[in-house]
C-alpha cells in the first residue's frame, strides 16, 4: 500500500485488539469472525485478564520472584506486538502471526493458576482441564464446520482444500506436467510436497479483483526452470473470473487445450504451445 506507515499504525493496532486478541485467547477461529462456545467466553476473558494483571503485579509472594524473572517473556510479547503493528503484516490479523505469543502466555497463565490454587487447591487441575477442554472443543468444531479443515487463512479466497493435494500431484506427474504457473498458495506447497518435481511459479492472482504482487516470486531458480520449459500448465483455485479469462486468452491466441478439475484445483494443460502470463497481461514485468 502507498499509505505512509504512520497513518496505518492506528488501524493495525485496532485490528490487533478487535481481531488478534480474540484469536490469541482462542475465542474465535483465526480464519473467520465466529465466536466459539459463546456462553463460556466471559470466563475465558476473565481468566486471561486476571493472568495478565497478575504478571504485571504479582499478588503471590512466592510467585513474585518467578514473575520478576520473566522479563524475557514480556520481551517476546512486546516484539511480536510491535512487529505486527509496525509492519505490513498488521493488515492480516490471521492467527499464524500471533503464535510466538502463545508460549509466554501459557507460562503467564500457569503462574496465575498457581496463584489461584493457593486459595483453593482443586483449581490446580480444574482450570487447566477447563481451558484444554474449551480449546479442544473449538478445534473439533472448527474442523467440522470448515470444509478445508484447520487453516491459517483469514481471506476466504486463499482457503484451499488440501485433501486433494496428492491427487493433484499424481495427475500432474502422470501427465508429465512438471512446470507451469499458479498462485502463491499453490506454488510453494506443491513444490514442497512433490520434492521440487513439480515447479509452478506464483504468476497468477488469487484475489477476485486480480490484484497481484511481485513479492510472491521468491526463488529465482524456479523462475528459470519454468521459463525454459516447453510444456507448461496453469493451475487456478476457486477463481471463476480468472478461469474464464484464461479460456478467452487461449482462444484469442489460437490455442487448443484440455481442462481437468481436482477438488479446488482447476488445471489447464496440453496447450498447443507455451503461452506465458505476461502475454496475457497477467503478472508484473520485473
mmCIF file of C-alpha atoms in Angstrom:
data_model
loop_
_atom_site.group_PDB
_atom_site.id
_atom_site.type_symbol
_atom_site.label_atom_id
_atom_site.label_comp_id
_atom_site.label_asym_id
_atom_site.label_seq_id
_atom_site.Cartn_x
_atom_site.Cartn_y
_atom_site.Cartn_z
ATOM 1 C CA UNK A 1 0.000 0.000 0.000
ATOM 2 C CA UNK A 2 1.107 3.592 -0.644
ATOM 3 C CA UNK A 3 -0.314 4.887 2.654
ATOM 4 C CA UNK A 4 2.519 6.021 4.977
ATOM 5 C CA UNK A 5 3.189 3.625 7.858
ATOM 6 C CA UNK A 6 2.434 6.300 10.458
ATOM 7 C CA UNK A 7 -1.166 6.511 9.242
ATOM 8 C CA UNK A 8 -1.530 2.730 9.107
ATOM 9 C CA UNK A 9 -0.438 2.053 12.696
ATOM 10 C CA UNK A 10 -3.775 3.026 14.348
ATOM 11 C CA UNK A 11 -5.648 0.685 12.023
ATOM 12 C CA UNK A 12 -3.181 -2.139 12.671
ATOM 13 C CA UNK A 13 -3.485 -1.594 16.426
ATOM 14 C CA UNK A 14 -7.278 -1.669 16.212
ATOM 15 C CA UNK A 15 -7.031 -4.832 14.107
ATOM 16 C CA UNK A 16 -4.875 -6.407 16.800
ATOM 17 C CA UNK A 17 -7.298 -5.504 19.592
ATOM 18 C CA UNK A 18 -10.519 -6.475 17.818
ATOM 19 C CA UNK A 19 -9.330 -9.446 15.778
ATOM 20 C CA UNK A 20 -5.924 -10.505 17.079
ATOM 21 C CA UNK A 21 -6.664 -10.680 20.804
ATOM 22 C CA UNK A 22 -9.732 -12.962 20.357
ATOM 23 C CA UNK A 23 -7.574 -15.316 18.264
ATOM 24 C CA UNK A 24 -4.835 -15.353 20.891
ATOM 25 C CA UNK A 25 -7.374 -16.233 23.588
ATOM 26 C CA UNK A 26 -8.852 -18.876 21.301
ATOM 27 C CA UNK A 27 -12.387 -17.496 21.404
ATOM 28 C CA UNK A 28 -12.632 -17.245 17.602
ATOM 29 C CA UNK A 29 -11.008 -19.226 14.753
ATOM 30 C CA UNK A 30 -8.113 -17.397 13.028
ATOM 31 C CA UNK A 31 -9.859 -17.518 9.645
ATOM 32 C CA UNK A 32 -13.313 -16.141 10.396
ATOM 33 C CA UNK A 33 -15.288 -13.906 12.731
ATOM 34 C CA UNK A 34 -17.254 -16.508 14.655
ATOM 35 C CA UNK A 35 -17.384 -16.987 18.404
ATOM 36 C CA UNK A 36 -16.589 -20.390 19.869
ATOM 37 C CA UNK A 37 -18.982 -21.624 22.589
ATOM 38 C CA UNK A 38 -20.302 -18.140 23.348
ATOM 39 C CA UNK A 39 -21.581 -18.788 26.937
ATOM 40 C CA UNK A 40 -18.090 -19.781 28.077
ATOM 41 C CA UNK A 41 -16.271 -16.818 26.509
ATOM 42 C CA UNK A 42 -16.733 -14.449 29.520
ATOM 43 C CA UNK A 43 -14.927 -16.971 31.729
ATOM 44 C CA UNK A 44 -12.045 -17.269 29.247
ATOM 45 C CA UNK A 45 -11.722 -13.476 29.003
ATOM 46 C CA UNK A 46 -11.890 -13.116 32.790
ATOM 47 C CA UNK A 47 -9.136 -15.714 33.209
ATOM 48 C CA UNK A 48 -6.738 -14.050 30.776
ATOM 49 C CA UNK A 49 -7.350 -10.560 32.152
ATOM 50 C CA UNK A 50 -6.501 -11.907 35.590
ATOM 51 C CA UNK A 51 -3.408 -13.708 34.267
ATOM 52 C CA UNK A 52 -2.051 -10.585 32.565
ATOM 53 C CA UNK A 53 -2.727 -8.379 35.616
ATOM 54 C CA UNK A 54 -1.036 -10.955 37.822
ATOM 55 C CA UNK A 55 2.001 -10.927 35.518
ATOM 56 C CA UNK A 56 2.188 -7.129 35.736
ATOM 57 C CA UNK A 57 1.805 -7.005 39.516
ATOM 58 C CA UNK A 58 2.087 -10.387 41.262
ATOM 59 C CA UNK A 59 -0.134 -10.804 44.304
ATOM 60 C CA UNK A 60 1.512 -14.004 45.463
ATOM 61 C CA UNK A 61 4.811 -13.526 47.266
ATOM 62 C CA UNK A 62 6.105 -16.996 46.476
ATOM 63 C CA UNK A 63 5.487 -16.446 42.773
ATOM 64 C CA UNK A 64 6.739 -12.881 42.754
ATOM 65 C CA UNK A 65 10.335 -13.973 42.235
ATOM 66 C CA UNK A 66 9.375 -16.120 39.243
ATOM 67 C CA UNK A 67 7.336 -13.305 37.730
ATOM 68 C CA UNK A 68 10.093 -10.756 38.208
ATOM 69 C CA UNK A 69 12.432 -13.054 36.281
ATOM 70 C CA UNK A 70 10.030 -13.336 33.378
ATOM 71 C CA UNK A 71 11.340 -10.258 31.568
ATOM 72 C CA UNK A 72 12.205 -12.389 28.546
ATOM 73 C CA UNK A 73 8.565 -13.466 28.265
ATOM 74 C CA UNK A 74 7.456 -9.843 28.212
ATOM 75 C CA UNK A 75 10.069 -9.016 25.568
ATOM 76 C CA UNK A 76 8.744 -11.783 23.302
ATOM 77 C CA UNK A 77 5.205 -10.434 23.662
ATOM 78 C CA UNK A 78 6.323 -6.850 23.021
ATOM 79 C CA UNK A 79 8.391 -7.725 19.929
ATOM 80 C CA UNK A 80 5.504 -9.733 18.486
ATOM 81 C CA UNK A 81 3.074 -6.874 19.078
ATOM 82 C CA UNK A 82 5.342 -4.190 17.631
ATOM 83 C CA UNK A 83 6.233 -6.445 14.713
ATOM 84 C CA UNK A 84 2.538 -6.714 13.910
ATOM 85 C CA UNK A 85 1.568 -3.049 14.151
ATOM 86 C CA UNK A 86 4.777 -1.615 12.646
ATOM 87 C CA UNK A 87 4.951 -3.795 9.528
ATOM 88 C CA UNK A 88 2.584 -4.565 6.629
ATOM 89 C CA UNK A 89 1.667 -7.818 8.392
ATOM 90 C CA UNK A 90 -0.718 -5.733 10.500
ATOM 91 C CA UNK A 91 -3.152 -5.779 7.599
ATOM 92 C CA UNK A 92 -3.653 -9.535 8.026
ATOM 93 C CA UNK A 93 -4.886 -10.481 11.530
ATOM 94 C CA UNK A 94 -4.688 -14.240 10.948
ATOM 95 C CA UNK A 95 -3.577 -16.497 13.747
ATOM 96 C CA UNK A 96 -0.146 -17.507 12.478
ATOM 97 C CA UNK A 97 1.348 -14.110 13.317
ATOM 98 C CA UNK A 98 0.449 -14.484 16.984
ATOM 99 C CA UNK A 99 1.885 -17.968 17.543
ATOM 100 C CA UNK A 100 5.066 -16.627 19.252
ATOM 101 C CA UNK A 101 2.827 -15.143 21.947
ATOM 102 C CA UNK A 102 1.353 -18.468 22.979
ATOM 103 C CA UNK A 103 4.381 -19.875 24.824
ATOM 104 C CA UNK A 104 4.897 -16.813 27.079
ATOM 105 C CA UNK A 105 1.154 -16.565 27.681
ATOM 106 C CA UNK A 106 0.987 -20.248 28.617
ATOM 107 C CA UNK A 107 3.617 -19.653 31.296
ATOM 108 C CA UNK A 108 1.862 -16.492 32.473
ATOM 109 C CA UNK A 109 -1.416 -18.415 32.636
ATOM 110 C CA UNK A 110 0.224 -21.225 34.607
ATOM 111 C CA UNK A 111 1.577 -18.727 37.150
ATOM 112 C CA UNK A 112 -1.913 -17.298 37.556
ATOM 113 C CA UNK A 113 -3.352 -20.769 38.142
ATOM 114 C CA UNK A 114 -0.745 -21.391 40.834
ATOM 115 C CA UNK A 115 -1.753 -18.115 42.438
ATOM 116 C CA UNK A 116 -5.453 -19.046 42.457
ATOM 117 C CA UNK A 117 -4.699 -22.559 43.703
ATOM 118 C CA UNK A 118 -3.225 -21.054 46.867
ATOM 119 C CA UNK A 119 -6.799 -20.229 47.880
ATOM 120 C CA UNK A 120 -8.486 -23.421 46.615
ATOM 121 C CA UNK A 121 -6.289 -26.374 45.727
ATOM 122 C CA UNK A 122 -8.665 -28.102 43.241
ATOM 123 C CA UNK A 123 -8.232 -25.149 40.872
ATOM 124 C CA UNK A 124 -4.781 -26.539 40.163
ATOM 125 C CA UNK A 125 -6.378 -29.167 37.902
ATOM 126 C CA UNK A 126 -9.875 -27.726 37.286
ATOM 127 C CA UNK A 127 -8.642 -24.636 35.409
ATOM 128 C CA UNK A 128 -6.150 -26.453 33.116
ATOM 129 C CA UNK A 129 -8.823 -29.035 32.265
ATOM 130 C CA UNK A 130 -11.362 -26.298 31.594
ATOM 131 C CA UNK A 131 -9.008 -24.382 29.288
ATOM 132 C CA UNK A 132 -7.815 -27.508 27.478
ATOM 133 C CA UNK A 133 -11.394 -28.736 27.064
ATOM 134 C CA UNK A 134 -12.534 -25.397 25.684
ATOM 135 C CA UNK A 135 -9.764 -25.264 23.083
ATOM 136 C CA UNK A 136 -10.273 -28.924 22.154
ATOM 137 C CA UNK A 137 -13.965 -28.237 21.585
ATOM 138 C CA UNK A 138 -13.085 -25.191 19.448
ATOM 139 C CA UNK A 139 -10.678 -27.209 17.315
ATOM 140 C CA UNK A 140 -13.102 -30.088 16.758
ATOM 141 C CA UNK A 141 -15.990 -27.727 15.968
ATOM 142 C CA UNK A 142 -13.841 -25.734 13.551
ATOM 143 C CA UNK A 143 -12.715 -28.832 11.672
ATOM 144 C CA UNK A 144 -16.332 -29.958 11.404
ATOM 145 C CA UNK A 145 -17.635 -26.600 10.150
ATOM 146 C CA UNK A 146 -14.737 -25.678 7.852
ATOM 147 C CA UNK A 147 -14.618 -27.847 4.717
ATOM 148 C CA UNK A 148 -10.921 -27.073 4.214
ATOM 149 C CA UNK A 149 -10.106 -28.150 7.786
ATOM 150 C CA UNK A 150 -7.871 -26.103 10.060
ATOM 151 C CA UNK A 151 -6.330 -23.195 8.196
ATOM 152 C CA UNK A 152 -4.357 -20.009 8.804
ATOM 153 C CA UNK A 153 -6.162 -18.029 6.132
ATOM 154 C CA UNK A 154 -8.387 -15.102 7.095
ATOM 155 C CA UNK A 155 -9.224 -14.300 3.451
ATOM 156 C CA UNK A 156 -11.707 -16.852 2.085
ATOM 157 C CA UNK A 157 -10.168 -16.813 -1.406
ATOM 158 C CA UNK A 158 -6.928 -18.245 -0.016
ATOM 159 C CA UNK A 159 -8.567 -21.257 1.636
ATOM 160 C CA UNK A 160 -7.805 -24.383 -0.367
ATOM 161 C CA UNK A 161 -8.957 -27.892 0.446
ATOM 162 C CA UNK A 162 -5.590 -29.641 0.671
ATOM 163 C CA UNK A 163 -7.160 -33.085 0.938
ATOM 164 C CA UNK A 164 -6.775 -33.220 -2.849
ATOM 165 C CA UNK A 165 -3.055 -32.382 -2.922
ATOM 166 C CA UNK A 166 -1.883 -35.935 -3.526
ATOM 167 C CA UNK A 167 -4.426 -36.439 -6.314
ATOM 168 C CA UNK A 168 -3.163 -33.235 -7.914
ATOM 169 C CA UNK A 169 0.453 -34.401 -7.668
ATOM 170 C CA UNK A 170 -0.404 -37.806 -9.136
ATOM 171 C CA UNK A 171 -2.250 -36.237 -12.066
ATOM 172 C CA UNK A 172 0.487 -33.727 -12.883
ATOM 173 C CA UNK A 173 3.160 -36.406 -12.638
ATOM 174 C CA UNK A 174 1.239 -38.839 -14.830
ATOM 175 C CA UNK A 175 0.714 -36.152 -17.489
ATOM 176 C CA UNK A 176 4.361 -35.046 -17.279
ATOM 177 C CA UNK A 177 3.253 -31.543 -16.300
ATOM 178 C CA UNK A 178 6.295 -30.646 -14.235
ATOM 179 C CA UNK A 179 6.310 -26.892 -14.856
ATOM 180 C CA UNK A 180 3.806 -24.099 -15.083
ATOM 181 C CA UNK A 181 2.054 -21.229 -13.382
ATOM 182 C CA UNK A 182 -0.262 -20.926 -10.404
ATOM 183 C CA UNK A 183 -0.826 -18.660 -7.409
ATOM 184 C CA UNK A 184 1.166 -18.148 -4.233
ATOM 185 C CA UNK A 185 -0.935 -20.542 -2.146
ATOM 186 C CA UNK A 186 -0.414 -23.421 -4.585
ATOM 187 C CA UNK A 187 3.114 -22.929 -5.900
ATOM 188 C CA UNK A 188 5.242 -23.444 -2.812
ATOM 189 C CA UNK A 189 3.197 -26.203 -1.110
ATOM 190 C CA UNK A 190 3.207 -28.069 -4.426
ATOM 191 C CA UNK A 191 6.977 -27.785 -4.773
ATOM 192 C CA UNK A 192 7.457 -28.926 -1.175
ATOM 193 C CA UNK A 193 5.072 -31.895 -1.343
ATOM 194 C CA UNK A 194 6.498 -33.099 -4.665
ATOM 195 C CA UNK A 195 10.100 -32.642 -3.511
ATOM 196 C CA UNK A 196 10.505 -29.998 -6.234
ATOM 197 C CA UNK A 197 9.474 -32.359 -9.011
ATOM 198 C CA UNK A 198 6.549 -30.028 -9.769
ATOM 199 C CA UNK A 199 7.537 -26.386 -10.104
ATOM 200 C CA UNK A 200 4.724 -23.881 -10.604
ATOM 201 C CA UNK A 201 5.705 -20.273 -10.049
ATOM 202 C CA UNK A 202 3.196 -17.821 -8.497
ATOM 203 C CA UNK A 203 2.482 -15.639 -11.529
ATOM 204 C CA UNK A 204 -1.320 -15.763 -11.232
ATOM 205 C CA UNK A 205 -3.561 -13.648 -8.972
ATOM 206 C CA UNK A 206 -5.708 -15.291 -6.342
ATOM 207 C CA UNK A 207 -7.832 -12.278 -5.372
ATOM 208 C CA UNK A 208 -11.087 -11.952 -7.268
ATOM 209 C CA UNK A 209 -10.166 -8.415 -8.409
ATOM 210 C CA UNK A 210 -6.934 -9.759 -9.988
ATOM 211 C CA UNK A 211 -4.674 -7.928 -7.535
ATOM 212 C CA UNK A 212 -1.134 -9.187 -7.720
ATOM 213 C CA UNK A 213 2.213 -8.569 -6.006
ATOM 214 C CA UNK A 214 5.705 -9.406 -7.326
ATOM 215 C CA UNK A 215 6.662 -10.293 -3.729
ATOM 216 C CA UNK A 216 5.097 -13.688 -4.385
ATOM 217 C CA UNK A 217 8.099 -14.506 -6.591
ATOM 218 C CA UNK A 218 10.688 -15.627 -4.064
ATOM 219 C CA UNK A 219 13.010 -18.120 -5.747
ATOM 220 C CA UNK A 220 14.855 -17.321 -8.969
ATOM 221 C CA UNK A 221 15.818 -20.938 -9.878
ATOM 222 C CA UNK A 222 12.106 -21.813 -10.107
ATOM 223 C CA UNK A 223 11.579 -18.867 -12.460
ATOM 224 C CA UNK A 224 14.377 -20.089 -14.716
ATOM 225 C CA UNK A 225 13.092 -23.680 -14.813
ATOM 226 C CA UNK A 226 9.589 -22.637 -15.827
ATOM 227 C CA UNK A 227 10.837 -20.055 -18.343
ATOM 228 C CA UNK A 228 12.834 -22.762 -20.136
ATOM 229 C CA UNK A 229 10.033 -25.350 -20.166
ATOM 230 C CA UNK A 230 8.399 -26.275 -23.482
ATOM 231 C CA UNK A 231 5.423 -27.932 -21.798
ATOM 232 C CA UNK A 232 3.556 -25.922 -19.188
ATOM 233 C CA UNK A 233 0.205 -25.927 -17.399
ATOM 234 C CA UNK A 234 -1.848 -23.438 -15.432
ATOM 235 C CA UNK A 235 -3.424 -24.190 -12.041
ATOM 236 C CA UNK A 236 -6.053 -21.919 -10.512
ATOM 237 C CA UNK A 237 -8.089 -22.242 -7.308
ATOM 238 C CA UNK A 238 -11.654 -21.042 -6.681
ATOM 239 C CA UNK A 239 -11.346 -18.245 -9.239
ATOM 240 C CA UNK A 240 -14.042 -18.445 -11.938
ATOM 241 C CA UNK A 241 -13.249 -14.979 -13.413
ATOM 242 C CA UNK A 242 -9.609 -15.973 -13.880
ATOM 243 C CA UNK A 243 -10.611 -19.318 -15.395
ATOM 244 C CA UNK A 244 -12.817 -17.541 -17.930
ATOM 245 C CA UNK A 245 -10.091 -15.003 -18.653
ATOM 246 C CA UNK A 246 -7.569 -17.757 -19.388
ATOM 247 C CA UNK A 247 -10.012 -19.500 -21.702
ATOM 248 C CA UNK A 248 -10.621 -16.249 -23.564
ATOM 249 C CA UNK A 249 -6.897 -15.578 -23.919
ATOM 250 C CA UNK A 250 -6.209 -19.105 -25.140
ATOM 251 C CA UNK A 251 -8.929 -18.783 -27.769
ATOM 252 C CA UNK A 252 -7.713 -15.383 -28.944
ATOM 253 C CA UNK A 253 -4.199 -16.826 -29.256
ATOM 254 C CA UNK A 254 -5.484 -19.697 -31.403
ATOM 255 C CA UNK A 255 -4.600 -22.363 -28.839
ATOM 256 C CA UNK A 256 -6.160 -25.713 -28.060
ATOM 257 C CA UNK A 257 -6.024 -27.089 -24.523
ATOM 258 C CA UNK A 258 -7.529 -29.517 -22.048
ATOM 259 C CA UNK A 259 -9.005 -28.939 -18.596
ATOM 260 C CA UNK A 260 -9.203 -31.089 -15.501
ATOM 261 C CA UNK A 261 -10.620 -30.297 -12.070
ATOM 262 C CA UNK A 262 -9.434 -31.896 -8.824
ATOM 263 C CA UNK A 263 -11.094 -30.527 -5.702
ATOM 264 C CA UNK A 264 -10.431 -26.777 -5.633
ATOM 265 C CA UNK A 265 -7.770 -27.082 -8.341
ATOM 266 C CA UNK A 266 -8.604 -26.172 -11.945
ATOM 267 C CA UNK A 267 -5.877 -27.362 -14.340
ATOM 268 C CA UNK A 268 -5.348 -26.066 -17.885
ATOM 269 C CA UNK A 269 -2.911 -28.288 -19.775
ATOM 270 C CA UNK A 270 -1.868 -29.747 -23.130
ATOM 271 C CA UNK A 271 -1.667 -26.296 -24.673
ATOM 272 C CA UNK A 272 -0.681 -26.420 -28.343
ATOM 273 C CA UNK A 273 2.164 -24.046 -27.483
ATOM 274 C CA UNK A 274 3.503 -22.495 -24.285
ATOM 275 C CA UNK A 275 1.921 -19.125 -23.559
ATOM 276 C CA UNK A 276 3.338 -17.040 -20.748
ATOM 277 C CA UNK A 277 1.317 -14.948 -18.264
ATOM 278 C CA UNK A 278 2.815 -11.679 -19.498
ATOM 279 C CA UNK A 279 1.493 -12.445 -22.986
ATOM 280 C CA UNK A 280 -1.966 -12.400 -21.416
ATOM 281 C CA UNK A 281 -1.348 -9.290 -19.289
ATOM 282 C CA UNK A 282 -1.093 -11.367 -16.118
ATOM 283 C CA UNK A 283 1.632 -10.893 -13.550
ATOM 284 C CA UNK A 284 4.040 -7.977 -13.421
ATOM 285 C CA UNK A 285 7.017 -7.337 -15.659
ATOM 286 C CA UNK A 286 10.116 -7.465 -13.451
#
